[in-house]
XYZ file of C-alpha atoms in Angstrom:
113
model
C 11.673 -12.212 0.061
C 14.407 -9.956 1.038
C 14.770 -6.544 2.084
C 16.568 -5.400 -0.975
C 13.421 -6.676 -3.137
C 11.159 -4.658 -0.966
C 13.657 -1.714 -1.145
C 13.705 -1.765 -4.947
C 10.072 -2.065 -5.312
C 9.256 0.864 -3.063
C 11.965 2.891 -4.815
C 10.297 2.303 -8.053
C 6.610 2.657 -6.804
C 7.458 6.151 -5.251
C 9.440 7.240 -8.357
C 6.430 6.544 -10.424
C 3.996 8.062 -7.831
C 6.388 11.331 -7.675
C 6.294 11.672 -11.569
C 2.838 10.275 -12.505
C 0.759 10.305 -9.374
C -1.257 7.071 -8.047
C -4.138 5.496 -9.526
C -6.762 4.336 -6.706
C -9.079 1.423 -7.274
C -12.516 2.580 -6.705
C -13.707 0.365 -4.067
C -16.402 1.140 -1.363
C -14.160 -0.070 1.197
C -11.421 2.219 0.391
C -13.613 5.409 0.156
C -15.285 4.375 3.540
C -11.851 4.296 5.235
C -11.182 7.986 4.164
C -14.632 8.917 5.652
C -14.126 6.775 8.915
C -10.673 8.019 9.415
C -11.561 11.543 8.491
C -8.550 11.829 6.111
C -8.233 13.328 2.661
C -6.896 11.869 -0.720
C -3.838 14.019 -0.215
C -3.170 12.472 3.256
C -3.468 9.164 1.866
C -1.006 10.053 -0.932
C 1.232 11.201 1.927
C 0.889 7.690 3.683
C 1.988 5.876 0.614
C 4.870 8.290 -0.040
C 6.198 7.207 3.505
C 6.033 3.676 3.412
C 9.211 1.787 4.377
C 10.479 -1.801 4.375
C 9.508 -2.201 7.975
C 5.817 -1.605 6.663
C 6.097 -4.581 4.332
C 3.759 -7.584 5.023
C 3.711 -9.923 1.987
C 4.357 -9.958 -1.698
C 4.851 -10.067 -4.578
C 1.597 -11.717 -4.992
C 0.046 -12.910 -8.239
C -2.219 -10.136 -9.672
C -5.529 -11.620 -11.037
C -7.632 -8.561 -10.792
C -5.725 -5.555 -12.266
C -3.348 -6.725 -15.162
C -0.419 -8.820 -14.548
C 1.879 -6.593 -12.300
C 2.506 -8.220 -9.075
C 0.870 -6.929 -5.852
C 2.530 -6.161 -2.641
C 0.792 -5.778 0.784
C 1.976 -3.039 3.287
C 0.448 -1.832 6.482
C 0.521 1.562 8.173
C -1.050 3.181 11.382
C -3.368 5.893 10.528
C -5.101 7.660 13.426
C -4.379 4.585 15.629
C -6.009 2.298 13.130
C -4.108 -0.345 11.229
C -4.665 0.275 7.528
C -4.110 -2.626 4.886
C -2.588 -1.322 1.716
C -2.098 -3.352 -1.482
C -0.164 -1.735 -4.160
C 1.243 -2.537 -7.607
C 3.303 -0.926 -10.473
C 1.618 -0.728 -13.779
C 3.681 0.688 -16.705
C 4.877 4.014 -15.653
C 1.850 4.313 -12.926
C 1.698 3.418 -9.356
C -1.641 1.684 -8.645
C -3.093 1.484 -5.134
C -5.717 -1.481 -5.113
C -6.602 -1.426 -1.377
C -6.395 1.208 1.247
C -8.700 0.274 4.041
C -8.984 -0.461 7.854
C -7.360 -3.994 8.040
C -9.811 -6.642 8.678
C -7.347 -8.794 10.790
C -3.918 -8.041 12.272
C -1.003 -7.826 9.750
C 2.207 -9.456 10.162
C 5.390 -7.505 9.451
C 8.531 -9.724 8.782
C 10.967 -6.746 8.736
C 9.712 -4.831 11.683
C 12.096 -4.614 14.722
C 10.341 -5.978 17.766
């Protein structure tokens, strides 16, 4: 995986997000994170819109849960907590499968040390 692949994915994800919004998977873990971090759904949208190449962790991964579009994993720090973010692009829609406090430390191959 190289930076251009991640850059292109993020550009398409954000363009779809800007035009059509984001669909979020209805998962207890995701909902609980909004409550635990005391953030709104709008704040979560803002976190996704600001993802960068440096936030990339892994992907594209095979999607066996929500269609066939590849899934990508990113991480972001929200209120001093590392948040695990798994996203995909469905036809004309941006989709967020996971947005929850990370269960384990994430690795960021493009983050400058």
